[in-house]
Amino acid sequence: MTDSIFYKRSSKRAYLDREIPKDTLNEILEKTRWSPSCSNNQPWRFVLVTERNQREQFMTALPQGNQWAAKAPLLVAVCAREADDFNREDDPVKYYQFDCGMAVMSMLLAATEEGLMGHPMAGYDADKLHAILQIPEDYHLVCILSLGYSGESAELSKQWREYDQSPRNRKSLSEIASFERFSFSD
Amino acid sequence: MTDSIFYKRSSKRAYLDREIPKDTLNEILEKTRWSPSCSNNQPWRFVLVTERNQREQFMTALPQGNQWAAKAPLLVAVCAREADDFNREDDPVKYYQFDCGMAVMSMLLAATEEGLMGHPMAGYDADKLHAILQIPEDYHLVCILSLGYSGESAELSKQWREYDQSPRNRKSLSEIASFERFSFSD
């Protein structure tokens, strides 16, 4: 279990100053590409930012708490639009966003397989990123992530180092899975 | 690539009449449990239906086009509520649904690793499933899936056999990934 990509995948904050080889990135994208989606709509669009100037612009849309991402060689914006959903607009279930979640998980696990570390982030200035990345209005910015080779947490500033070195935690199985009927205390 | 779980994972329709061993299911759930989520909220709740009577009830909420799922030894309802979202209710981005997508992808890939086949489905009668599975009103039914060992497509009825045997297709990389800026023709 602890050897599996499912457990090894983790959202840390320290990155090495090391480019992602083109073949490696291609392998990750290729694996991501085969993700399932509702009616095979494949609503996901990935904007991959690698150029230094453009990454610096990208970083201006991130809050102070995510500035560690500046060291990542790749920043990704995940975009999708409601028009690519199987469900009607008044349905509370948004498959185009759920599907992006599936594709991003593929990307994170495929990255882990290649020895890389991806970190999904929220809390960004979506309007600013729309402008910087020239994302059309009808596409929502569903998620952003940083990707690169893991560095040493010891090199992070105190707050981030503490986050990175604190024990990981998850709900127990009985808190997330019940048999035959919905049966959760919370 | 074709040997990888990312490519081997596929939404087919034929299942063997074979139970999923408890240890195997546990391994899949354990891997799913380590999925990331916004603020580590872990909004996913899985209702796992294995008992024959309860599966038969479950199947009554599925459209005719998904009746092949009756042979699967496990049906899963993925539930989550807006209250567990990091974003505010008026935000068009619903992380609780995106996060469920990440967890479901973990589940599908972990199942593939164990030689199982999972098939996410939409188009169900959500109200009926809420009643059958006793899901509280504030939890949305984000997705359902079938899980089991792959059977022979040849044993399916004609329509489903044709689906299962038709070539798989996905958009090309250039249709889903662009560099530095959003640049897609569609």
mmCIF file of C-alpha atoms in Angstrom:
data_model
loop_
_atom_site.group_PDB
_atom_site.id
_atom_site.type_symbol
_atom_site.label_atom_id
_atom_site.label_comp_id
_atom_site.label_asym_id
_atom_site.label_seq_id
_atom_site.Cartn_x
_atom_site.Cartn_y
_atom_site.Cartn_z
ATOM 1 C CA MET A 1 0.000 0.000 0.000
ATOM 2 C CA THR A 2 2.615 2.574 1.049
ATOM 3 C CA ASP A 3 4.552 1.675 -2.123
ATOM 4 C CA SER A 4 1.558 2.335 -4.345
ATOM 5 C CA ILE A 5 1.169 5.514 -6.381
ATOM 6 C CA PHE A 6 -2.137 6.097 -4.567
ATOM 7 C CA TYR A 7 -0.355 6.561 -1.276
ATOM 8 C CA LYS A 8 2.878 8.065 -2.630
ATOM 9 C CA ARG A 9 0.944 10.815 -4.396
ATOM 10 C CA SER A 10 0.952 13.738 -2.020
ATOM 11 C CA SER A 11 0.482 17.511 -2.255
ATOM 12 C CA LYS A 12 3.801 18.819 -0.989
ATOM 13 C CA ARG A 13 5.306 22.255 -1.566
ATOM 14 C CA ALA A 14 9.050 21.897 -2.244
ATOM 15 C CA TYR A 15 10.240 21.601 -5.841
ATOM 16 C CA LEU A 16 13.663 21.055 -7.373
ATOM 17 C CA ASP A 17 14.850 23.552 -9.948
ATOM 18 C CA ARG A 18 14.628 20.904 -12.665
ATOM 19 C CA GLU A 19 12.786 20.862 -15.964
ATOM 20 C CA ILE A 20 10.326 18.106 -16.828
ATOM 21 C CA PRO A 21 11.657 16.231 -19.874
ATOM 22 C CA LYS A 22 9.355 16.456 -22.870
ATOM 23 C CA ASP A 23 8.915 12.674 -23.063
ATOM 24 C CA THR A 24 7.943 12.507 -19.415
ATOM 25 C CA LEU A 25 5.340 15.233 -19.784
ATOM 26 C CA ASN A 26 4.041 13.541 -22.892
ATOM 27 C CA GLU A 27 3.642 10.238 -21.055
ATOM 28 C CA ILE A 28 1.673 11.965 -18.291
ATOM 29 C CA LEU A 29 -0.613 13.736 -20.768
ATOM 30 C CA GLU A 30 -1.107 10.556 -22.755
ATOM 31 C CA LYS A 31 -2.263 8.712 -19.618
ATOM 32 C CA THR A 32 -4.498 11.634 -18.667
ATOM 33 C CA ARG A 33 -6.032 11.587 -22.130
ATOM 34 C CA TRP A 34 -7.551 8.133 -21.532
ATOM 35 C CA SER A 35 -9.608 9.258 -18.553
ATOM 36 C CA PRO A 36 -13.314 8.451 -18.718
ATOM 37 C CA SER A 37 -15.997 11.127 -18.922
ATOM 38 C CA CYS A 38 -19.755 11.291 -19.085
ATOM 39 C CA SER A 39 -20.788 10.350 -22.659
ATOM 40 C CA ASN A 40 -17.074 10.489 -23.478
ATOM 41 C CA ASN A 41 -17.402 14.283 -23.700
ATOM 42 C CA GLN A 42 -13.806 14.868 -22.537
ATOM 43 C CA PRO A 43 -14.600 18.397 -21.321
ATOM 44 C CA TRP A 44 -11.081 19.039 -19.975
ATOM 45 C CA ARG A 45 -8.726 21.576 -21.533
ATOM 46 C CA PHE A 46 -5.265 21.928 -20.045
ATOM 47 C CA VAL A 47 -3.210 25.086 -20.395
ATOM 48 C CA LEU A 48 0.386 24.153 -19.597
ATOM 49 C CA VAL A 49 2.614 27.038 -18.615
ATOM 50 C CA THR A 50 6.371 26.451 -18.731
ATOM 51 C CA GLU A 51 7.935 29.726 -19.977
ATOM 52 C CA ARG A 52 9.444 31.697 -17.128
ATOM 53 C CA ASN A 53 7.742 35.013 -17.936
ATOM 54 C CA GLN A 54 4.360 33.431 -18.304
ATOM 55 C CA ARG A 55 4.811 31.450 -15.084
ATOM 56 C CA GLU A 56 5.655 34.676 -13.267
ATOM 57 C CA GLN A 57 2.472 36.226 -14.611
ATOM 58 C CA PHE A 58 0.525 33.118 -13.559
ATOM 59 C CA MET A 59 1.933 33.394 -10.025
ATOM 60 C CA THR A 60 0.534 36.906 -9.623
ATOM 61 C CA ALA A 61 -2.961 35.359 -9.599
ATOM 62 C CA LEU A 62 -2.115 33.026 -6.704
ATOM 63 C CA PRO A 63 -2.522 33.957 -3.048
ATOM 64 C CA GLN A 64 0.453 34.414 -0.744
ATOM 65 C CA GLY A 65 -0.167 30.953 0.701
ATOM 66 C CA ASN A 66 0.631 29.311 -2.649
ATOM 67 C CA GLN A 67 3.792 31.231 -3.571
ATOM 68 C CA TRP A 68 5.915 28.106 -3.040
ATOM 69 C CA ALA A 69 4.521 27.047 -6.458
ATOM 70 C CA ALA A 70 6.800 29.612 -8.136
ATOM 71 C CA LYS A 71 9.585 27.008 -8.103
ATOM 72 C CA ALA A 72 7.566 24.439 -10.051
ATOM 73 C CA PRO A 73 8.680 24.166 -13.700
ATOM 74 C CA LEU A 74 5.083 23.633 -14.827
ATOM 75 C CA LEU A 75 1.829 25.318 -13.864
ATOM 76 C CA VAL A 76 -1.399 23.909 -15.251
ATOM 77 C CA ALA A 77 -4.794 25.564 -15.614
ATOM 78 C CA VAL A 78 -7.679 23.106 -15.992
ATOM 79 C CA CYS A 79 -10.562 24.660 -17.923
ATOM 80 C CA ALA A 80 -13.989 23.343 -18.863
ATOM 81 C CA ARG A 81 -17.346 24.713 -19.908
ATOM 82 C CA GLU A 82 -20.893 23.901 -18.968
ATOM 83 C CA ALA A 83 -21.789 23.483 -22.665
ATOM 84 C CA ASP A 84 -19.789 20.230 -22.624
ATOM 85 C CA ASP A 85 -21.896 18.742 -19.851
ATOM 86 C CA PHE A 86 -24.190 15.769 -20.311
ATOM 87 C CA ASN A 87 -26.543 17.212 -17.685
ATOM 88 C CA ARG A 88 -28.791 20.240 -18.149
ATOM 89 C CA GLU A 89 -27.669 23.540 -16.669
ATOM 90 C CA ASP A 90 -30.280 23.380 -13.854
ATOM 91 C CA ASP A 91 -29.022 19.993 -12.680
ATOM 92 C CA PRO A 92 -27.034 20.368 -9.450
ATOM 93 C CA VAL A 93 -24.643 17.650 -10.627
ATOM 94 C CA LYS A 94 -22.012 19.123 -12.933
ATOM 95 C CA TYR A 95 -20.401 16.254 -14.804
ATOM 96 C CA TYR A 96 -18.025 18.539 -16.648
ATOM 97 C CA GLN A 97 -16.416 19.374 -13.292
ATOM 98 C CA PHE A 98 -16.588 15.820 -11.964
ATOM 99 C CA ASP A 99 -14.944 14.645 -15.200
ATOM 100 C CA CYS A 100 -12.160 17.201 -14.770
ATOM 101 C CA GLY A 101 -11.613 15.729 -11.317
ATOM 102 C CA MET A 102 -11.154 12.299 -12.892
ATOM 103 C CA ALA A 103 -8.691 13.630 -15.466
ATOM 104 C CA VAL A 104 -6.715 15.595 -12.857
ATOM 105 C CA MET A 105 -6.458 12.481 -10.690
ATOM 106 C CA SER A 106 -5.110 10.571 -13.689
ATOM 107 C CA MET A 107 -2.596 13.352 -14.203
ATOM 108 C CA LEU A 108 -1.499 13.355 -10.550
ATOM 109 C CA LEU A 109 -1.108 9.573 -10.412
ATOM 110 C CA ALA A 110 0.652 9.420 -13.778
ATOM 111 C CA ALA A 111 2.988 12.167 -12.549
ATOM 112 C CA THR A 112 3.674 10.181 -9.368
ATOM 113 C CA GLU A 113 4.543 7.171 -11.509
ATOM 114 C CA GLU A 114 7.150 9.337 -13.255
ATOM 115 C CA GLY A 115 8.600 10.495 -9.936
ATOM 116 C CA LEU A 116 6.942 13.906 -10.137
ATOM 117 C CA MET A 117 4.802 15.736 -7.609
ATOM 118 C CA GLY A 118 1.613 17.574 -8.508
ATOM 119 C CA HIS A 119 -0.273 19.883 -6.180
ATOM 120 C CA PRO A 120 -3.843 21.007 -7.015
ATOM 121 C CA MET A 121 -4.681 24.505 -5.795
ATOM 122 C CA ALA A 122 -7.778 26.646 -5.269
ATOM 123 C CA GLY A 123 -8.133 30.220 -4.032
ATOM 124 C CA TYR A 124 -6.657 31.830 -7.176
ATOM 125 C CA ASP A 125 -7.892 34.981 -8.912
ATOM 126 C CA ALA A 126 -9.874 33.400 -11.737
ATOM 127 C CA ASP A 127 -10.502 36.661 -13.622
ATOM 128 C CA LYS A 128 -6.819 37.465 -13.654
ATOM 129 C CA LEU A 129 -5.912 33.990 -14.915
ATOM 130 C CA HIS A 130 -8.587 34.213 -17.591
ATOM 131 C CA ALA A 131 -6.848 37.364 -18.858
ATOM 132 C CA ILE A 132 -3.266 36.090 -18.554
ATOM 133 C CA LEU A 133 -3.987 32.736 -20.206
ATOM 134 C CA GLN A 134 -6.564 34.131 -22.655
ATOM 135 C CA ILE A 135 -9.231 31.703 -21.487
ATOM 136 C CA PRO A 136 -12.638 32.324 -23.145
ATOM 137 C CA GLU A 137 -15.416 33.534 -20.858
ATOM 138 C CA ASP A 138 -17.541 30.409 -21.187
ATOM 139 C CA TYR A 139 -14.735 28.223 -19.838
ATOM 140 C CA HIS A 140 -14.522 27.969 -16.066
ATOM 141 C CA LEU A 141 -11.167 27.630 -14.414
ATOM 142 C CA VAL A 142 -11.962 24.435 -12.534
ATOM 143 C CA CYS A 143 -8.597 23.928 -10.867
ATOM 144 C CA ILE A 144 -4.937 24.815 -11.173
ATOM 145 C CA LEU A 145 -1.940 22.704 -10.327
ATOM 146 C CA SER A 146 1.812 22.796 -10.054
ATOM 147 C CA LEU A 147 3.979 19.949 -11.330
ATOM 148 C CA GLY A 148 7.644 19.170 -10.904
ATOM 149 C CA TYR A 149 10.231 17.070 -9.097
ATOM 150 C CA SER A 150 9.959 17.051 -5.308
ATOM 151 C CA GLY A 151 12.583 19.053 -3.461
ATOM 152 C CA GLU A 152 13.616 19.216 0.182
ATOM 153 C CA SER A 153 10.961 20.456 2.596
ATOM 154 C CA ALA A 154 13.820 21.696 4.802
ATOM 155 C CA GLU A 155 14.441 24.443 2.234
ATOM 156 C CA LEU A 156 10.925 25.829 2.525
ATOM 157 C CA SER A 157 10.047 28.751 4.760
ATOM 158 C CA LYS A 158 8.849 27.807 8.257
ATOM 159 C CA GLN A 159 5.084 27.766 7.651
ATOM 160 C CA TRP A 160 5.264 25.655 4.512
ATOM 161 C CA ARG A 161 7.898 23.374 5.990
ATOM 162 C CA GLU A 162 5.565 22.674 8.872
ATOM 163 C CA TYR A 163 2.721 21.850 6.489
ATOM 164 C CA ASP A 164 4.956 19.543 4.475
ATOM 165 C CA GLN A 165 6.341 17.729 7.474
ATOM 166 C CA SER A 166 3.104 17.324 9.417
ATOM 167 C CA PRO A 167 1.505 13.852 9.386
ATOM 168 C CA ARG A 168 -0.948 13.171 6.571
ATOM 169 C CA ASN A 169 -4.463 12.387 7.620
ATOM 170 C CA ARG A 170 -7.602 10.974 6.091
ATOM 171 C CA LYS A 171 -11.004 9.913 7.352
ATOM 172 C CA SER A 172 -11.239 6.239 8.283
ATOM 173 C CA LEU A 173 -12.918 3.812 5.880
ATOM 174 C CA SER A 174 -16.043 3.655 8.050
ATOM 175 C CA GLU A 175 -16.395 7.427 7.723
ATOM 176 C CA ILE A 176 -16.463 7.323 3.922
ATOM 177 C CA ALA A 177 -17.921 3.923 3.016
ATOM 178 C CA SER A 178 -21.105 2.221 4.206
ATOM 179 C CA PHE A 179 -22.702 -0.979 2.977
ATOM 180 C CA GLU A 180 -26.168 -1.431 1.476
ATOM 181 C CA ARG A 181 -27.499 1.931 2.769
ATOM 182 C CA PHE A 182 -26.249 5.430 3.497
ATOM 183 C CA SER A 183 -25.168 5.223 7.112
ATOM 184 C CA PHE A 184 -22.839 7.936 8.358
ATOM 185 C CA SER A 185 -23.045 9.693 11.676
ATOM 186 C CA ASP A 186 -22.099 13.092 10.266
ATOM 187 C CA MET B 1 1.468 2.743 -22.275
ATOM 188 C CA THR B 2 -1.028 0.049 -23.340
ATOM 189 C CA ASP B 3 0.137 -2.000 -20.321
ATOM 190 C CA SER B 4 -0.577 0.822 -17.923
ATOM 191 C CA ILE B 5 -3.658 0.936 -15.691
ATOM 192 C CA PHE B 6 -4.510 4.290 -17.291
ATOM 193 C CA TYR B 7 -5.050 2.642 -20.650
ATOM 194 C CA LYS B 8 -6.305 -0.730 -19.383
ATOM 195 C CA ARG B 9 -9.060 0.969 -17.373
ATOM 196 C CA SER B 10 -12.093 0.922 -19.613
ATOM 197 C CA SER B 11 -15.864 1.167 -19.174
ATOM 198 C CA LYS B 12 -17.060 -2.139 -20.543
ATOM 199 C CA ARG B 13 -20.377 -3.865 -19.891
ATOM 200 C CA ALA B 14 -19.790 -7.608 -19.425
ATOM 201 C CA TYR B 15 -19.248 -8.969 -15.906
ATOM 202 C CA LEU B 16 -18.428 -12.427 -14.597
ATOM 203 C CA ASP B 17 -20.732 -13.899 -11.966
ATOM 204 C CA ARG B 18 -17.957 -13.657 -9.382
ATOM 205 C CA GLU B 19 -17.830 -11.991 -5.983
ATOM 206 C CA ILE B 20 -15.161 -9.426 -5.125
ATOM 207 C CA PRO B 21 -13.048 -10.808 -2.242
ATOM 208 C CA LYS B 22 -13.247 -8.683 0.881
ATOM 209 C CA ASP B 23 -9.482 -8.029 0.910
ATOM 210 C CA THR B 24 -9.562 -6.869 -2.687
ATOM 211 C CA LEU B 25 -12.397 -4.445 -2.043
ATOM 212 C CA ASN B 26 -10.614 -3.198 1.036
ATOM 213 C CA GLU B 27 -7.440 -2.530 -0.943
ATOM 214 C CA ILE B 28 -9.413 -0.525 -3.508
ATOM 215 C CA LEU B 29 -11.171 1.533 -0.822
ATOM 216 C CA GLU B 30 -7.909 2.095 1.024
ATOM 217 C CA LYS B 31 -6.301 3.503 -2.138
ATOM 218 C CA THR B 32 -9.380 5.613 -2.823
ATOM 219 C CA ARG B 33 -9.233 6.982 0.720
ATOM 220 C CA TRP B 34 -5.894 8.706 0.019
ATOM 221 C CA SER B 35 -7.282 10.855 -2.784
ATOM 222 C CA PRO B 36 -6.672 14.582 -2.456
ATOM 223 C CA SER B 37 -9.465 17.117 -1.968
ATOM 224 C CA CYS B 38 -9.810 20.847 -1.589
ATOM 225 C CA SER B 39 -8.730 21.736 1.980
ATOM 226 C CA ASN B 40 -8.635 17.979 2.602
ATOM 227 C CA ASN B 41 -12.428 18.083 3.027
ATOM 228 C CA GLN B 42 -12.877 14.527 1.699
ATOM 229 C CA PRO B 43 -16.504 15.187 0.719
ATOM 230 C CA TRP B 44 -17.035 11.709 -0.783
ATOM 231 C CA ARG B 45 -19.372 9.142 0.773
ATOM 232 C CA PHE B 46 -19.617 5.751 -0.893
ATOM 233 C CA VAL B 47 -22.627 3.511 -0.494
ATOM 234 C CA LEU B 48 -21.556 0.019 -1.516
ATOM 235 C CA VAL B 49 -24.370 -2.310 -2.487
ATOM 236 C CA THR B 50 -23.573 -6.017 -2.590
ATOM 237 C CA GLU B 51 -26.694 -7.829 -1.283
ATOM 238 C CA ARG B 52 -28.752 -9.309 -4.102
ATOM 239 C CA ASN B 53 -32.093 -7.830 -3.026
ATOM 240 C CA GLN B 54 -30.664 -4.380 -2.545
ATOM 241 C CA ARG B 55 -28.847 -4.557 -5.900
ATOM 242 C CA GLU B 56 -32.116 -5.483 -7.583
ATOM 243 C CA GLN B 57 -33.757 -2.454 -5.994
ATOM 244 C CA PHE B 58 -30.803 -0.299 -7.098
ATOM 245 C CA MET B 59 -31.197 -1.536 -10.669
ATOM 246 C CA THR B 60 -34.807 -0.311 -10.826
ATOM 247 C CA ALA B 61 -33.431 3.253 -10.736
ATOM 248 C CA LEU B 62 -31.217 2.680 -13.785
ATOM 249 C CA PRO B 63 -32.363 3.226 -17.362
ATOM 250 C CA GLN B 64 -32.786 0.354 -19.797
ATOM 251 C CA GLY B 65 -29.447 1.231 -21.378
ATOM 252 C CA ASN B 66 -27.584 0.352 -18.170
ATOM 253 C CA GLN B 67 -29.298 -2.949 -17.339
ATOM 254 C CA TRP B 68 -26.095 -4.866 -18.148
ATOM 255 C CA ALA B 69 -24.924 -3.589 -14.703
ATOM 256 C CA ALA B 70 -27.289 -6.090 -13.012
ATOM 257 C CA LYS B 71 -24.551 -8.716 -13.338
ATOM 258 C CA ALA B 72 -21.981 -6.672 -11.409
ATOM 259 C CA PRO B 73 -21.456 -7.957 -7.848
ATOM 260 C CA LEU B 74 -21.049 -4.393 -6.561
ATOM 261 C CA LEU B 75 -22.949 -1.188 -7.256
ATOM 262 C CA VAL B 76 -21.641 2.030 -5.770
ATOM 263 C CA ALA B 77 -23.439 5.309 -5.137
ATOM 264 C CA VAL B 78 -21.131 8.311 -4.740
ATOM 265 C CA CYS B 79 -22.728 10.995 -2.572
ATOM 266 C CA ALA B 80 -21.528 14.438 -1.514
ATOM 267 C CA ARG B 81 -23.024 17.658 -0.224
ATOM 268 C CA GLU B 82 -22.453 21.293 -1.017
ATOM 269 C CA ALA B 83 -21.880 22.007 2.708
ATOM 270 C CA ASP B 84 -18.539 20.197 2.395
ATOM 271 C CA ASP B 85 -17.325 22.522 -0.347
ATOM 272 C CA PHE B 86 -14.443 24.947 0.084
ATOM 273 C CA ASN B 87 -16.142 27.352 -2.336
ATOM 274 C CA ARG B 88 -19.250 29.390 -1.603
ATOM 275 C CA GLU B 89 -22.564 28.183 -2.958
ATOM 276 C CA ASP B 90 -22.689 30.931 -5.624
ATOM 277 C CA ASP B 91 -19.306 29.927 -7.046
ATOM 278 C CA PRO B 92 -19.767 28.090 -10.358
ATOM 279 C CA VAL B 93 -16.872 25.780 -9.450
ATOM 280 C CA LYS B 94 -18.067 22.956 -7.211
ATOM 281 C CA TYR B 95 -15.023 21.418 -5.586
ATOM 282 C CA TYR B 96 -17.075 18.824 -3.755
ATOM 283 C CA GLN B 97 -18.015 17.364 -7.134
ATOM 284 C CA PHE B 98 -14.546 17.792 -8.638
ATOM 285 C CA ASP B 99 -13.103 16.047 -5.554
ATOM 286 C CA CYS B 100 -15.541 13.160 -6.006
ATOM 287 C CA GLY B 101 -14.233 12.865 -9.554
ATOM 288 C CA MET B 102 -10.697 12.521 -8.193
ATOM 289 C CA ALA B 103 -11.769 9.853 -5.686
ATOM 290 C CA VAL B 104 -13.753 7.919 -8.293
ATOM 291 C CA MET B 105 -10.751 7.932 -10.635
ATOM 292 C CA SER B 106 -8.616 6.525 -7.805
ATOM 293 C CA MET B 107 -11.241 3.855 -7.287
ATOM 294 C CA LEU B 108 -11.385 2.960 -10.991
ATOM 295 C CA LEU B 109 -7.602 2.768 -11.339
ATOM 296 C CA ALA B 110 -7.163 0.846 -8.091
ATOM 297 C CA ALA B 111 -9.859 -1.569 -9.300
ATOM 298 C CA THR B 112 -8.016 -1.971 -12.605
ATOM 299 C CA GLU B 113 -4.846 -2.793 -10.690
ATOM 300 C CA GLU B 114 -6.782 -5.607 -8.973
ATOM 301 C CA GLY B 115 -8.042 -6.936 -12.308
ATOM 302 C CA LEU B 116 -11.508 -5.479 -11.826
ATOM 303 C CA MET B 117 -13.570 -3.316 -14.134
ATOM 304 C CA GLY B 118 -15.527 -0.275 -12.990
ATOM 305 C CA HIS B 119 -18.062 1.589 -15.092
ATOM 306 C CA PRO B 120 -19.327 5.048 -14.005
ATOM 307 C CA MET B 121 -22.919 5.757 -14.993
ATOM 308 C CA ALA B 122 -25.241 8.748 -15.243
ATOM 309 C CA GLY B 123 -28.904 8.972 -16.264
ATOM 310 C CA TYR B 124 -30.258 7.248 -13.123
ATOM 311 C CA ASP B 125 -33.368 8.227 -11.160
ATOM 312 C CA ALA B 126 -31.725 10.153 -8.312
ATOM 313 C CA ASP B 127 -34.926 10.499 -6.239
ATOM 314 C CA LYS B 128 -35.529 6.772 -6.369
ATOM 315 C CA LEU B 129 -31.956 5.996 -5.338
ATOM 316 C CA HIS B 130 -32.172 8.511 -2.509
ATOM 317 C CA ALA B 131 -35.143 6.555 -1.187
ATOM 318 C CA ILE B 132 -33.712 3.067 -1.746
ATOM 319 C CA LEU B 133 -30.316 3.882 -0.235
ATOM 320 C CA GLN B 134 -31.715 6.251 2.433
ATOM 321 C CA ILE B 135 -29.500 9.098 1.278
ATOM 322 C CA PRO B 136 -30.195 12.380 3.130
ATOM 323 C CA GLU B 137 -31.677 15.190 1.078
ATOM 324 C CA ASP B 138 -28.630 17.469 1.357
ATOM 325 C CA TYR B 139 -26.384 14.857 -0.256
ATOM 326 C CA HIS B 140 -26.333 14.853 -4.040
ATOM 327 C CA LEU B 141 -25.916 11.613 -5.889
ATOM 328 C CA VAL B 142 -22.873 12.670 -7.889
ATOM 329 C CA CYS B 143 -22.271 9.435 -9.766
ATOM 330 C CA ILE B 144 -22.947 5.720 -9.598
ATOM 331 C CA LEU B 145 -20.727 2.890 -10.724
ATOM 332 C CA SER B 146 -20.652 -0.841 -11.188
ATOM 333 C CA LEU B 147 -17.631 -2.908 -10.189
ATOM 334 C CA GLY B 148 -16.687 -6.499 -10.849
ATOM 335 C CA TYR B 149 -14.557 -8.873 -12.892
ATOM 336 C CA SER B 150 -14.743 -8.409 -16.654
ATOM 337 C CA GLY B 151 -16.711 -11.021 -18.534
ATOM 338 C CA GLU B 152 -17.019 -11.881 -22.194
ATOM 339 C CA SER B 153 -18.499 -9.181 -24.402
ATOM 340 C CA ALA B 154 -19.681 -11.987 -26.698
ATOM 341 C CA GLU B 155 -22.279 -12.889 -24.054
ATOM 342 C CA LEU B 156 -23.866 -9.442 -24.075
ATOM 343 C CA SER B 157 -26.933 -8.613 -26.105
ATOM 344 C CA LYS B 158 -26.241 -7.186 -29.564
ATOM 345 C CA GLN B 159 -26.379 -3.465 -28.757
ATOM 346 C CA TRP B 160 -24.091 -3.673 -25.747
ATOM 347 C CA ARG B 161 -21.749 -6.108 -27.476
ATOM 348 C CA GLU B 162 -21.337 -3.598 -30.282
ATOM 349 C CA TYR B 163 -20.540 -0.833 -27.782
ATOM 350 C CA ASP B 164 -18.000 -3.024 -25.996
ATOM 351 C CA GLN B 165 -16.296 -4.173 -29.153
ATOM 352 C CA SER B 166 -16.158 -0.834 -30.943
ATOM 353 C CA PRO B 167 -12.793 0.950 -31.006
ATOM 354 C CA ARG B 168 -12.099 3.292 -28.094
ATOM 355 C CA ASN B 169 -11.558 6.889 -28.990
ATOM 356 C CA ARG B 170 -10.237 10.026 -27.361
ATOM 357 C CA LYS B 171 -9.415 13.537 -28.510
ATOM 358 C CA SER B 172 -5.806 14.027 -29.613
ATOM 359 C CA LEU B 173 -3.351 15.707 -27.240
ATOM 360 C CA SER B 174 -3.479 18.932 -29.248
ATOM 361 C CA GLU B 175 -7.235 19.076 -28.728
ATOM 362 C CA ILE B 176 -6.927 18.959 -24.931
ATOM 363 C CA ALA B 177 -3.566 20.558 -24.132
ATOM 364 C CA SER B 178 -2.096 23.869 -25.230
ATOM 365 C CA PHE B 179 1.079 25.570 -24.084
ATOM 366 C CA GLU B 180 1.431 28.975 -22.415
ATOM 367 C CA ARG B 181 -2.060 30.188 -23.468
ATOM 368 C CA PHE B 182 -5.525 28.779 -24.067
ATOM 369 C CA SER B 183 -5.452 27.890 -27.734
ATOM 370 C CA PHE B 184 -8.105 25.498 -28.971
ATOM 371 C CA SER B 185 -10.053 25.776 -32.169
ATOM 372 C CA ASP B 186 -13.322 24.540 -30.658
#
